[in-house]
mmCIF file of C-alpha atoms in Angstrom:
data_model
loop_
_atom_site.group_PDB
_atom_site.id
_atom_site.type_symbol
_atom_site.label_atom_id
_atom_site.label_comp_id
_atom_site.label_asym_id
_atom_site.label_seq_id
_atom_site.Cartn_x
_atom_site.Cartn_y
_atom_site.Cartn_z
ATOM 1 C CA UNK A 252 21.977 15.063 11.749
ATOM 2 C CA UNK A 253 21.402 13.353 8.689
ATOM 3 C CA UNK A 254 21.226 9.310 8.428
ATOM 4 C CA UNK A 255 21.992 6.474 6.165
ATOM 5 C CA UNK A 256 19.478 4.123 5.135
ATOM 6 C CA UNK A 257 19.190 0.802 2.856
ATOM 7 C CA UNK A 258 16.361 1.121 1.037
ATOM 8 C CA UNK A 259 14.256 -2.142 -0.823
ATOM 9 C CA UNK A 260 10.957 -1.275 -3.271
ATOM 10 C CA UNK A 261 12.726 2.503 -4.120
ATOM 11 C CA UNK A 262 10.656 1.813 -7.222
ATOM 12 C CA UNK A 263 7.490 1.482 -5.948
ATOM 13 C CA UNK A 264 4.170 3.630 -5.524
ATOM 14 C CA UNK A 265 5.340 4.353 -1.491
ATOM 15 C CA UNK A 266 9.046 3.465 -1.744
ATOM 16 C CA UNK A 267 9.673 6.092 -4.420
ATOM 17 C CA UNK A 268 7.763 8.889 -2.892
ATOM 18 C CA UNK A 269 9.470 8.141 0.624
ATOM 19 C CA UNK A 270 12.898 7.785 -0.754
ATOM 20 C CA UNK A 271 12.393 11.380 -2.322
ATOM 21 C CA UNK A 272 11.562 12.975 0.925
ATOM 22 C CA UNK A 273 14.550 11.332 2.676
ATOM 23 C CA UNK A 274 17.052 12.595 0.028
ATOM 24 C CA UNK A 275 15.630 16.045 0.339
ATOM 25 C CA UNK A 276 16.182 15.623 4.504
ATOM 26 C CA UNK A 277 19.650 15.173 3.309
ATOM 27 C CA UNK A 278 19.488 11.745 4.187
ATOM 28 C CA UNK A 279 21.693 9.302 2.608
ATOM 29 C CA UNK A 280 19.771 6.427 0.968
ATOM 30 C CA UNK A 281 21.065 3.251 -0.575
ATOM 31 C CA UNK A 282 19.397 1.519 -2.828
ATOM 32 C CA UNK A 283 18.637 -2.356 -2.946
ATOM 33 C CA UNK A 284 16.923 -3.866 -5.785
ATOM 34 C CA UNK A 285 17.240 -5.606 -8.911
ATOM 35 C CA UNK A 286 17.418 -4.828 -12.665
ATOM 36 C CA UNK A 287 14.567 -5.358 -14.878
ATOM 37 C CA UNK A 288 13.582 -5.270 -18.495
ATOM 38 C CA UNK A 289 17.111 -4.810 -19.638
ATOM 39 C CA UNK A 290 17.390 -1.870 -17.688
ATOM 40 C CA UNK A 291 20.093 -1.524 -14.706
ATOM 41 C CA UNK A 292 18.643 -1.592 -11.008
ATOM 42 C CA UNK A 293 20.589 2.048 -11.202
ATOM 43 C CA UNK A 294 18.717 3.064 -14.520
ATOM 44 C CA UNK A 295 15.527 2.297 -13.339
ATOM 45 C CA UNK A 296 15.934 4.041 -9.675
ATOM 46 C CA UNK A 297 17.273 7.209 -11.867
ATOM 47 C CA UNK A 298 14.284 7.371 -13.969
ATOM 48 C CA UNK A 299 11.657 7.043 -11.848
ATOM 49 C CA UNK A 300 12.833 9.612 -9.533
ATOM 50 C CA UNK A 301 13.317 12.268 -11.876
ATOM 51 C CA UNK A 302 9.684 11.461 -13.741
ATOM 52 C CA UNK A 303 8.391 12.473 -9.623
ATOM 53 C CA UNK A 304 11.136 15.104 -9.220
ATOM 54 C CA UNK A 305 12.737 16.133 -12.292
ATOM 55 C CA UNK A 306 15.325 18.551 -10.295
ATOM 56 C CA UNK A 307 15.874 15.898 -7.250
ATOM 57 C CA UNK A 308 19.776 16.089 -6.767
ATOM 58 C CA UNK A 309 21.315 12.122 -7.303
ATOM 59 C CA UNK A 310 24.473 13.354 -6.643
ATOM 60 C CA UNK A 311 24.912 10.943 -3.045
ATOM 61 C CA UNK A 312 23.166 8.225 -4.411
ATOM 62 C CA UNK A 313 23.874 4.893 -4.335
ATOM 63 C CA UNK A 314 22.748 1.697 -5.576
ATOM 64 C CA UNK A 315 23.702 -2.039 -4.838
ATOM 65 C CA UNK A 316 22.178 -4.892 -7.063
ATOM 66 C CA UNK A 317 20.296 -7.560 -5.113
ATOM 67 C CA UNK A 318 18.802 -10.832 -5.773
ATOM 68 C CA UNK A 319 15.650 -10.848 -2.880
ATOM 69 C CA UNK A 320 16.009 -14.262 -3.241
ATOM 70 C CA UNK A 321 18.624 -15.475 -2.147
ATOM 71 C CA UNK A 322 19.897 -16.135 1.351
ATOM 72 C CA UNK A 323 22.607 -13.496 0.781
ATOM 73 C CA UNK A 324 20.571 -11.628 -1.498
ATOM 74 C CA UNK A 325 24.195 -11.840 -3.450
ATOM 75 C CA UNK A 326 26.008 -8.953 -1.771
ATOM 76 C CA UNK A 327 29.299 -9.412 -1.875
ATOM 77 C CA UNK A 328 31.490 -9.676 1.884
ATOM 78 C CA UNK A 329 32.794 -6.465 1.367
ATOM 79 C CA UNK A 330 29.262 -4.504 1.429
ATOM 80 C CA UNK A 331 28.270 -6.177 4.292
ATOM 81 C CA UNK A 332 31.652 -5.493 5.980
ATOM 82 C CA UNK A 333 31.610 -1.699 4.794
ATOM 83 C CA UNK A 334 27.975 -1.281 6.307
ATOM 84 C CA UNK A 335 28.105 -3.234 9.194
ATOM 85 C CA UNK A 336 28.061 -0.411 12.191
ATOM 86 C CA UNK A 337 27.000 1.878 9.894
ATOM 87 C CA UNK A 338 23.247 1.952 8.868
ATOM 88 C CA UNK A 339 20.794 3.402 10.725
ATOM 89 C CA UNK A 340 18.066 1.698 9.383
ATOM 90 C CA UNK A 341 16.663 -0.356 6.917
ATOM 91 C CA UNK A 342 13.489 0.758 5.359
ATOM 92 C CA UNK A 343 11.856 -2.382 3.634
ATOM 93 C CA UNK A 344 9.274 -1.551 1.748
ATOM 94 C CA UNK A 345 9.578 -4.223 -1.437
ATOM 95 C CA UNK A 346 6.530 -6.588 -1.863
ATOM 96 C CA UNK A 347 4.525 -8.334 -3.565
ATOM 97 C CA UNK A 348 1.105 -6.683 -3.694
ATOM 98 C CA UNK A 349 -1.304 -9.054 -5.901
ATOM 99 C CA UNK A 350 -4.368 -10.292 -4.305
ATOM 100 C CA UNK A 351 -4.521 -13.181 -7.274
ATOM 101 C CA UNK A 352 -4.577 -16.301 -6.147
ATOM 102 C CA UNK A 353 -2.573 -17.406 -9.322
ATOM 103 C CA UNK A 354 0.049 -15.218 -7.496
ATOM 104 C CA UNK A 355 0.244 -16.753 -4.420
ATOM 105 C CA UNK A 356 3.587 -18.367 -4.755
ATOM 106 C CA UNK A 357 5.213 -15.173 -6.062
ATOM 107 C CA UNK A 358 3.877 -13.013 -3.400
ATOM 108 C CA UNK A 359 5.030 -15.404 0.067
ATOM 109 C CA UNK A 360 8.528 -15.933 -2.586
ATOM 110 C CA UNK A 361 8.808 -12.005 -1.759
ATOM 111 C CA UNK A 362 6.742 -11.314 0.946
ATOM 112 C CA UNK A 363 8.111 -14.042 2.843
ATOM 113 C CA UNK A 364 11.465 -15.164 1.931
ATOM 114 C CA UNK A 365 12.527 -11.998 0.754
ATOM 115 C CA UNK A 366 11.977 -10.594 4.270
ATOM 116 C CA UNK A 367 13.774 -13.116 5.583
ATOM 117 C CA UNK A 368 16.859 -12.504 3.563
ATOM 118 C CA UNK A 369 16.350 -9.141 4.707
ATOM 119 C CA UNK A 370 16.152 -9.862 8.565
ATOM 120 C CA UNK A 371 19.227 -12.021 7.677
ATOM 121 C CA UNK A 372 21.025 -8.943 6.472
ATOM 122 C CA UNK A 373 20.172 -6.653 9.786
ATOM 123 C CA UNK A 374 21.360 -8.914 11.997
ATOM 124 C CA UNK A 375 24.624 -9.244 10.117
ATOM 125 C CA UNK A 376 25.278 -5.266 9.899
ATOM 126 C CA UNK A 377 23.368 -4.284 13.338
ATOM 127 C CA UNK A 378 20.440 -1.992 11.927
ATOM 128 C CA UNK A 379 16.884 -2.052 13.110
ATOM 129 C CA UNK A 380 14.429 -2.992 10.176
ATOM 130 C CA UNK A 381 11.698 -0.288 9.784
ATOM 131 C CA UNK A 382 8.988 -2.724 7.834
ATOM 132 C CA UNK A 383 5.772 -1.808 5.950
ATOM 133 C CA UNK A 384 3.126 -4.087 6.654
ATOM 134 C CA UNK A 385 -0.440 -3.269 6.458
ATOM 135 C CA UNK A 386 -3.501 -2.137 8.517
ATOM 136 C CA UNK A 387 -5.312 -5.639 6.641
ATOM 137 C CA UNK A 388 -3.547 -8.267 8.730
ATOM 138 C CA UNK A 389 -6.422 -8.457 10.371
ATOM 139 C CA UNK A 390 -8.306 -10.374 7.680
ATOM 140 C CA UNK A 391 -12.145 -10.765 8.303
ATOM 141 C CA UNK A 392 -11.642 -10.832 11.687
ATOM 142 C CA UNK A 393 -14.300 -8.269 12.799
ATOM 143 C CA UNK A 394 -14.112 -5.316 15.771
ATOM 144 C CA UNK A 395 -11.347 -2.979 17.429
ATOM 145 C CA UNK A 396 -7.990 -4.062 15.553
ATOM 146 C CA UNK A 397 -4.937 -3.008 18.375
ATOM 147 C CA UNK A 398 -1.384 -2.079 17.525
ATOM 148 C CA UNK A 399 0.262 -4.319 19.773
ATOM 149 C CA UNK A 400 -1.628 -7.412 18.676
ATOM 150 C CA UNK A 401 -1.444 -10.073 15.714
ATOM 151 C CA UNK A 402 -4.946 -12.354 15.730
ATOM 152 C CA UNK A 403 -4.634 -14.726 12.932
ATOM 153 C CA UNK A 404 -8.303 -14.410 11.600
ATOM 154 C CA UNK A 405 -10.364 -17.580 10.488
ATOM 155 C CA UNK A 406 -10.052 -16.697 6.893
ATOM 156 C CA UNK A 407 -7.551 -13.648 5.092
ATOM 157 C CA UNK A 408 -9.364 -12.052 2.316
ATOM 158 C CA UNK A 409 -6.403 -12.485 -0.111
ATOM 159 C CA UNK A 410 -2.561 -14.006 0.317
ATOM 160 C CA UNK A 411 -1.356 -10.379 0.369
ATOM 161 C CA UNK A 412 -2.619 -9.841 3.796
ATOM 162 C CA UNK A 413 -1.566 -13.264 4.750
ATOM 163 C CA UNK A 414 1.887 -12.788 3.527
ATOM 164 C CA UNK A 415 2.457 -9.132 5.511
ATOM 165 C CA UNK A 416 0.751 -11.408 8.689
ATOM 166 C CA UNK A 417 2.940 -14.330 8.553
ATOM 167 C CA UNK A 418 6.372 -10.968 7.957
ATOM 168 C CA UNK A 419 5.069 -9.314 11.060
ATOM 169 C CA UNK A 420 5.035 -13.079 13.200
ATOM 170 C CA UNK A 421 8.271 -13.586 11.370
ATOM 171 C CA UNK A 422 9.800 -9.932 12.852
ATOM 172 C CA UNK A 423 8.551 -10.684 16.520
ATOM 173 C CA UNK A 424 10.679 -14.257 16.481
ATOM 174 C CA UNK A 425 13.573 -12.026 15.018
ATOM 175 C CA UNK A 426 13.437 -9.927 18.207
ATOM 176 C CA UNK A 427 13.794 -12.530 20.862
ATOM 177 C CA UNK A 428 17.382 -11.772 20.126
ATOM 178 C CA UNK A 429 17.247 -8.456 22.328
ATOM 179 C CA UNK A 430 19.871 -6.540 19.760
ATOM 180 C CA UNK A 431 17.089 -6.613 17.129
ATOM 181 C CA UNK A 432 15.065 -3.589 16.840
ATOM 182 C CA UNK A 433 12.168 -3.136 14.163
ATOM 183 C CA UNK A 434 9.172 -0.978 13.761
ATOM 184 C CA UNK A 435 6.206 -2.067 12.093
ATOM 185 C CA UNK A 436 4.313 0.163 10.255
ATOM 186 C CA UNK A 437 0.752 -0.543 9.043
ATOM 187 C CA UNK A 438 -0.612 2.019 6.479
ATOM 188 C CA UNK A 439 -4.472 1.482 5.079
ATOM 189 C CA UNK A 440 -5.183 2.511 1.648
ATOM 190 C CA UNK A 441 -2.700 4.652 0.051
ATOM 191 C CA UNK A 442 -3.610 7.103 -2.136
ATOM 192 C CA UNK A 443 -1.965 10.212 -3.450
ATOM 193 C CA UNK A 444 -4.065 13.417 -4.573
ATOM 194 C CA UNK A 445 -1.089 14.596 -6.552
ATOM 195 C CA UNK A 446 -0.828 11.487 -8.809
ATOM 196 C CA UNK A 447 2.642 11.742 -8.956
ATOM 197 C CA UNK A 448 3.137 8.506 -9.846
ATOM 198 C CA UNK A 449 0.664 5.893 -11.257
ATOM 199 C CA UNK A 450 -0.519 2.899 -8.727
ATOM 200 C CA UNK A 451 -2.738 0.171 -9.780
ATOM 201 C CA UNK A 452 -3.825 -1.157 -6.457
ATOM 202 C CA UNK A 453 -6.174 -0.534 -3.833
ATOM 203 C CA UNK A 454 -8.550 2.433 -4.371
ATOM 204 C CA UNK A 455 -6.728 3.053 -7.871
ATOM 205 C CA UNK A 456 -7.351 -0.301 -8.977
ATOM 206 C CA UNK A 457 -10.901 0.165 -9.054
ATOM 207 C CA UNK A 458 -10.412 3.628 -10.987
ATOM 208 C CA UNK A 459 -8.427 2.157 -13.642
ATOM 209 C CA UNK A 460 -10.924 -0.626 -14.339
ATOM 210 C CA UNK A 461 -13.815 2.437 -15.002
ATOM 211 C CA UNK A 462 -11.315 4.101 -17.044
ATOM 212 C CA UNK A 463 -10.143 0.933 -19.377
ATOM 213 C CA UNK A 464 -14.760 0.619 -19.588
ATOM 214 C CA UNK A 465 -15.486 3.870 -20.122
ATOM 215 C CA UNK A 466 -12.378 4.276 -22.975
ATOM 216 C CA UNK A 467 -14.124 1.025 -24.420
ATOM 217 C CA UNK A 468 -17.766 2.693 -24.376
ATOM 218 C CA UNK A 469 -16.156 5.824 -25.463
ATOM 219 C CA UNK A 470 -19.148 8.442 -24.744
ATOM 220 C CA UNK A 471 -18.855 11.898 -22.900
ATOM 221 C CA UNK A 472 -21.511 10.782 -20.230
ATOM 222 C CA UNK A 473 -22.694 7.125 -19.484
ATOM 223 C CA UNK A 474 -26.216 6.935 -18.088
ATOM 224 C CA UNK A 475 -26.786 3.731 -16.147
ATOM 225 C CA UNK A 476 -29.720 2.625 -15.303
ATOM 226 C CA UNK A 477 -28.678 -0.741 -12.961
ATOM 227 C CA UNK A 478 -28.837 0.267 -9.630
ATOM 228 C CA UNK A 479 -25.259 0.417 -7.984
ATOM 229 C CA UNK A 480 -25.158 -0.822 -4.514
ATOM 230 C CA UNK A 481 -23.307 0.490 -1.710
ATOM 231 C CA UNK A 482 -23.262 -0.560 2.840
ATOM 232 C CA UNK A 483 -24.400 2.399 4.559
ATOM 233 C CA UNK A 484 -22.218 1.041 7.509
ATOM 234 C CA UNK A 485 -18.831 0.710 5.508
ATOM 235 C CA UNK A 486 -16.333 3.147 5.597
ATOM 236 C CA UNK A 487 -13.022 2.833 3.435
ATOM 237 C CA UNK A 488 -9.867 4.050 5.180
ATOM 238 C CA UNK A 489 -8.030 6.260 2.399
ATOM 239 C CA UNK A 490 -4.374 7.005 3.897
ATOM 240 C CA UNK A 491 -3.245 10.378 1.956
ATOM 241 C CA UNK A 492 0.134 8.920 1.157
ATOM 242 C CA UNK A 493 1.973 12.687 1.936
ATOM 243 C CA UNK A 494 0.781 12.540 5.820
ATOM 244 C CA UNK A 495 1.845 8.657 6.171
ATOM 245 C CA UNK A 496 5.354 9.351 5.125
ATOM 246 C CA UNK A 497 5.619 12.197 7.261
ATOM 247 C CA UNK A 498 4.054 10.018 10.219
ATOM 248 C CA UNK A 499 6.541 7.068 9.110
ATOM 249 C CA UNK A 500 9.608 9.537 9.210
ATOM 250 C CA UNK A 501 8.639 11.486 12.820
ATOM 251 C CA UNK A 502 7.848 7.722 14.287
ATOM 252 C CA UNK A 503 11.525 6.861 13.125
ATOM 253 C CA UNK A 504 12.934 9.404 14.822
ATOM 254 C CA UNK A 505 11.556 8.685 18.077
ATOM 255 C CA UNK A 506 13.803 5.950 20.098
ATOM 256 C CA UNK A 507 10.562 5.552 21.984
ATOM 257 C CA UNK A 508 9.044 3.684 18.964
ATOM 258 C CA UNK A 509 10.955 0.468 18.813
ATOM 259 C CA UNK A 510 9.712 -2.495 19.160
ATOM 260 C CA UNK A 511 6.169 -1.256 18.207
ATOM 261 C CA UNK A 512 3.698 -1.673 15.985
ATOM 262 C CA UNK A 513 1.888 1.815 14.178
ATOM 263 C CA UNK A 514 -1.068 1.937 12.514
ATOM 264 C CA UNK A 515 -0.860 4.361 9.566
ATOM 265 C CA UNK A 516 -4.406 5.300 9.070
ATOM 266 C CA UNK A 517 -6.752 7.715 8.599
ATOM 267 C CA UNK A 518 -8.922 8.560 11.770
ATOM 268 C CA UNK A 519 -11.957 10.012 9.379
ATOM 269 C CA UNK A 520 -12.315 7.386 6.807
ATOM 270 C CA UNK A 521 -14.640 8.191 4.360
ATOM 271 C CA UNK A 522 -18.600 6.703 4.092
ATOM 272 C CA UNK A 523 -18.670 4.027 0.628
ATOM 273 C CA UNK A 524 -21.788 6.363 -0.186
ATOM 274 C CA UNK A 525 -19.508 9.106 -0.381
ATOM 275 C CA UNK A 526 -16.619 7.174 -2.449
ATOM 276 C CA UNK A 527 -18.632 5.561 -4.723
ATOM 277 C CA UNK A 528 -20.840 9.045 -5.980
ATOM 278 C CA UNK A 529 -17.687 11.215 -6.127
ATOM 279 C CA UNK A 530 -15.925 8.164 -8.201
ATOM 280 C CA UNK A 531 -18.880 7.743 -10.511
ATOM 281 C CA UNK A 532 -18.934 11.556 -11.019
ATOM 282 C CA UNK A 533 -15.151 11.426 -11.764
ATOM 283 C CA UNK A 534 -15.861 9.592 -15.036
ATOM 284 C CA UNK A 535 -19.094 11.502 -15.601
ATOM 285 C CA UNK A 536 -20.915 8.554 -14.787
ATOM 286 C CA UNK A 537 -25.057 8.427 -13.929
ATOM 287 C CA UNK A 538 -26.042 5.782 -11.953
ATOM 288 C CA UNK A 539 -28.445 5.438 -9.387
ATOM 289 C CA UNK A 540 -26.962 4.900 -5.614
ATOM 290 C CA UNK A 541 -28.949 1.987 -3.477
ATOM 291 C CA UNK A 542 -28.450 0.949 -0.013
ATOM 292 C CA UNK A 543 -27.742 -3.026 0.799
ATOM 293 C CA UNK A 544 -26.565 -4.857 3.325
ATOM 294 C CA UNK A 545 -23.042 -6.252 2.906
ATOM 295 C CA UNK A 546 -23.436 -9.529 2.635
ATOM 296 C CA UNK A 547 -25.789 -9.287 -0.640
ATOM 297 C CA UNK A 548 -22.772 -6.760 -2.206
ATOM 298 C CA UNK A 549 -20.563 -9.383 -1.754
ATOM 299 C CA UNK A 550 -23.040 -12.054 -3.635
ATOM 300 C CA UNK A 551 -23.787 -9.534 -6.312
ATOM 301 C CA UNK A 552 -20.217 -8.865 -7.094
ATOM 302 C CA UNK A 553 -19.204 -12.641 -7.033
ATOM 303 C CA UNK A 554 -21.959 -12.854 -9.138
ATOM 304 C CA UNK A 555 -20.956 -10.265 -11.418
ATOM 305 C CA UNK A 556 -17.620 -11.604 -11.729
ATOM 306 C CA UNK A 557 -18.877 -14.752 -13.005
ATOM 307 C CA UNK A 558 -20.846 -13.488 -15.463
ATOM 308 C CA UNK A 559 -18.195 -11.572 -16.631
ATOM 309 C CA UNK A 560 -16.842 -14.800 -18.502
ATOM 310 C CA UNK A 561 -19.248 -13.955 -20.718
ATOM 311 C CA UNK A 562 -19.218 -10.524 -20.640
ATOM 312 C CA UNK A 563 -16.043 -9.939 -22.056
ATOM 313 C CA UNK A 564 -16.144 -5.689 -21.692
ATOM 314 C CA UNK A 565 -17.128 -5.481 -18.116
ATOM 315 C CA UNK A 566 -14.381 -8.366 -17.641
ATOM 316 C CA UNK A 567 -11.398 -5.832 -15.665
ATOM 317 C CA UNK A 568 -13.980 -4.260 -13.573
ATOM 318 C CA UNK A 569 -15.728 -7.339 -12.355
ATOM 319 C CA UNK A 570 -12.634 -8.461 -11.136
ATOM 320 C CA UNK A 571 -11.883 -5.388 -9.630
ATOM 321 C CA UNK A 572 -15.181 -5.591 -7.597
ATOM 322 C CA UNK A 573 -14.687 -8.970 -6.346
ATOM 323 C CA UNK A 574 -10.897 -8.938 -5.451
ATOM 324 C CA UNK A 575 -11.807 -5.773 -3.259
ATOM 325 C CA UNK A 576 -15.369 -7.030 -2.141
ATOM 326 C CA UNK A 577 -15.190 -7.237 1.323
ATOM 327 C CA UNK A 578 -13.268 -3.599 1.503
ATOM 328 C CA UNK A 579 -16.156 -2.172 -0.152
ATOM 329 C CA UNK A 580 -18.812 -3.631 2.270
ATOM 330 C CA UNK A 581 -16.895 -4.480 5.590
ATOM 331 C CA UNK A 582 -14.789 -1.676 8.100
ATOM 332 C CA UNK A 583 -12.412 -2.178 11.377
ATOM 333 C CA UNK A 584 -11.519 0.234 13.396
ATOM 334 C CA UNK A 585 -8.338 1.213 13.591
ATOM 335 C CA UNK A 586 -6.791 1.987 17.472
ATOM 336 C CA UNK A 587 -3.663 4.395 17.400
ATOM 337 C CA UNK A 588 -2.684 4.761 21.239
ATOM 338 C CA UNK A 589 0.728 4.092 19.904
ATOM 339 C CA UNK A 590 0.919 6.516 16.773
ATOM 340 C CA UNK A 591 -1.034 9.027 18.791
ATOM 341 C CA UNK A 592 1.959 8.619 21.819
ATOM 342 C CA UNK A 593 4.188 9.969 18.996
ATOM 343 C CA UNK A 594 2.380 11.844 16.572
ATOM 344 C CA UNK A 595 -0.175 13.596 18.963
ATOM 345 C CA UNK A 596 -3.389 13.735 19.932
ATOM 346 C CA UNK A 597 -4.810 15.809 17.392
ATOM 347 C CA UNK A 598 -4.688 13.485 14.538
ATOM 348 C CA UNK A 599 -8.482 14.021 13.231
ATOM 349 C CA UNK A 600 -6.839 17.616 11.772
ATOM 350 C CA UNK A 601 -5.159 17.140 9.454
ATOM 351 C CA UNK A 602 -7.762 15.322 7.775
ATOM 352 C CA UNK A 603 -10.159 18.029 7.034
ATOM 353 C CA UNK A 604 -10.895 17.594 3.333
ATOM 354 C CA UNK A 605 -13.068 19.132 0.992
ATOM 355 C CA UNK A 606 -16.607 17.729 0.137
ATOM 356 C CA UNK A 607 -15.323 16.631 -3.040
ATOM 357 C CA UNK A 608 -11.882 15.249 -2.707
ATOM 358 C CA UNK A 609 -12.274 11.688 -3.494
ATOM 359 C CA UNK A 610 -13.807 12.868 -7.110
ATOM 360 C CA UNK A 611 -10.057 15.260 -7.680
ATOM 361 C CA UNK A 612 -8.329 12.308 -6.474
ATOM 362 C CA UNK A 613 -10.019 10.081 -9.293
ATOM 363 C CA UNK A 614 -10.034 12.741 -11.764
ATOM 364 C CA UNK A 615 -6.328 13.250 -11.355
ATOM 365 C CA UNK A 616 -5.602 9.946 -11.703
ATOM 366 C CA UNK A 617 -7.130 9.743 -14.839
ATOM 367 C CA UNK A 618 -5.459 12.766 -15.920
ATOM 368 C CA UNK A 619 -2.120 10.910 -15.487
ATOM 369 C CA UNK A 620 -3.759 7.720 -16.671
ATOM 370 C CA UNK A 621 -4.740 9.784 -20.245
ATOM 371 C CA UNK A 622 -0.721 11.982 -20.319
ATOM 372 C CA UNK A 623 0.673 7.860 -20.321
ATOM 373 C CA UNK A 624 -1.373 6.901 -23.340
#
């Protein structure tokens, strides 16, 4: 039977891809979000669907301007009244995702307050909120991170995962009132092989600062002789955004999951050693690979980003380094007793890659990055 859903961040790396499966479900899906750049919320939802899926029917959509914002997020009385009853869910997946700390207002204005407009809303119409955190609420608190706990670490690494850690306390206190329901979902790094649409955070961020470098340097092969470093013991957890949507959707389905909190991660994350050679190669670049223990990576990149001040081409990567420092040098693990309750046991398979699928990830993604020039 198909459902109805409001939908926030439909124009978003996740939110766009996931709103595409649900309309081809059959699903219903309205639309909350804002216009932008002189184009209509409506023209923008319209466009960047059909650049992922020119021949995705928009015959049943629907779209209903909101201000995240504000208290009411200005929707008038009579949508509230027409979906009151009447939504199965709300998907909200709209945030803030800079780890600047020049940003930090902007991302709790969103992160923060926007949820709680949001929260505001389900209670008013009766629908559970299905909310994307993020596996990183954890901070640099080290160990086994469990589903059904929320630690507040000694420090975050960036106000993003403070934000998502302050939404998820925020969605507990909204469920002392029993007739709340909510699933939290808590992807790691997504990343899609297909490139169907261009992302410029997390493990793409990085890519896109070698591409704007090499495009500067502008040879065929770049031979570099400074050693790169790498931790033999971190392991990045690269969420193949196609198998977290389906894992998202099946988990909805299940009245068993509210309440609960899912990780949405990837039970064979793959070795920095790995990532970092296959990356390099990507961009046909030659560098020699040496081991180091984390704590030095860190200094070297904060070290690298302050010399960048000075080094005006390396500049975008620098940052990139040290923004995503302790990612590249620190890993959790993940527990999944609750995904696994729904999902199944046999997660592991469908995450049998091939030896050089990080490299096609990267190389797609600059394929994409080189058709939007």
């Amino acid at each position: 039977m198909s459902k109805t859903y409001l939908l926030t961040g439909g124009t978003g790396f996740l939110g766009s891809l996931f709103s595409i499966e649900l309309i081809k479900k059959g699903d219903k899906v309205i639309f909350l979000g804002r216009a932008k750049d002189d184009k209509s919320f409506e023209q923008r939802i319209k466009e960047k669907l059909q650049s992922i899926e020119p021949n995705i029917s928009l015959n049943n959509l629907e779209i209903v301007e909101i201000n995240l914002h504000k208290e009411n997020l200005e929707i008038s009385n009579g949508y509230t009244d027409r979906f009151s009853g009447k939504i199965d869910a709300i998907w909200h997946l709209a945030a803030n995702l800079s780890f600047k700390e020049k940003d930090k207002e902007k991302i709790f204005n969103t992160n923060i307050d926007g949820l709680k407009n949001i929260l505001n809303l389900a209670r008013k119409i009766e629908a559970p909120i299905f909310y994307i955190s993020t596996a990183y609420v954890h901070g640099q608190r080290p160990g086994i991170i469990f589903e059904d706990e929320l630690i507040k670490p000694k420090h975050f690494n960036n106000y993003y995962e403070e934000s998502k850690f302050e939404g998820e306390k925020l969605i507990r206190k909204w469920n002392e009132d029993k007739n709340n329901k909510f699933i939290i979902f808590r992807p790691s790094i997504l990343i899609d092989p297909k490139v169907r649409i261009l992302s410029f955070f997390g493990y793409y961020a990085i890519v896109r600062y070698l591409y704007k470098l090499r495009k500067k340097l502008n040879q065929k092969e770049l031979k570099v002789f400074v050693p790169y470093p790498y931790s033999k013991k971190c392991l990045l957890n690269l969420m193949p955004v196609d198998i977290a949507i389906k894992w998202m959707l099946d988990i909805s389905y299940n009245p068993k999951s509210f309440c609960k909190t899912f990780h949405i991660t990837n039970p064979k994350p793959f070795p920095m050693k790995d990532i970092s050679k296959q990356t390099f190669d990507a961009f046909n670049i030659k560098i020699p690979l040496v081991k180091m223990s984390g704590w030095f990576i860190r200094l070297c990149f904060s070290a690298l980003y302050y010399l960048s001040f000075l080094l005006r081409p390396i500049r975008g990567l620098a940052k990139g380094f040290y923004y995503y420092r302790y990612y590249m040098t620190e890993y959790n693990v993940y527990d999944m007793k609750n995904t696994k309750e729904i999902i199944g046991d046999n997660l592991a398979n469908q995450f049998n890659f091939p030896d050089n699928y990080i490299e096609n990830v990267a190389r797609e993604f600059i394929k994409k990055l080189n058709e939007n020039q």
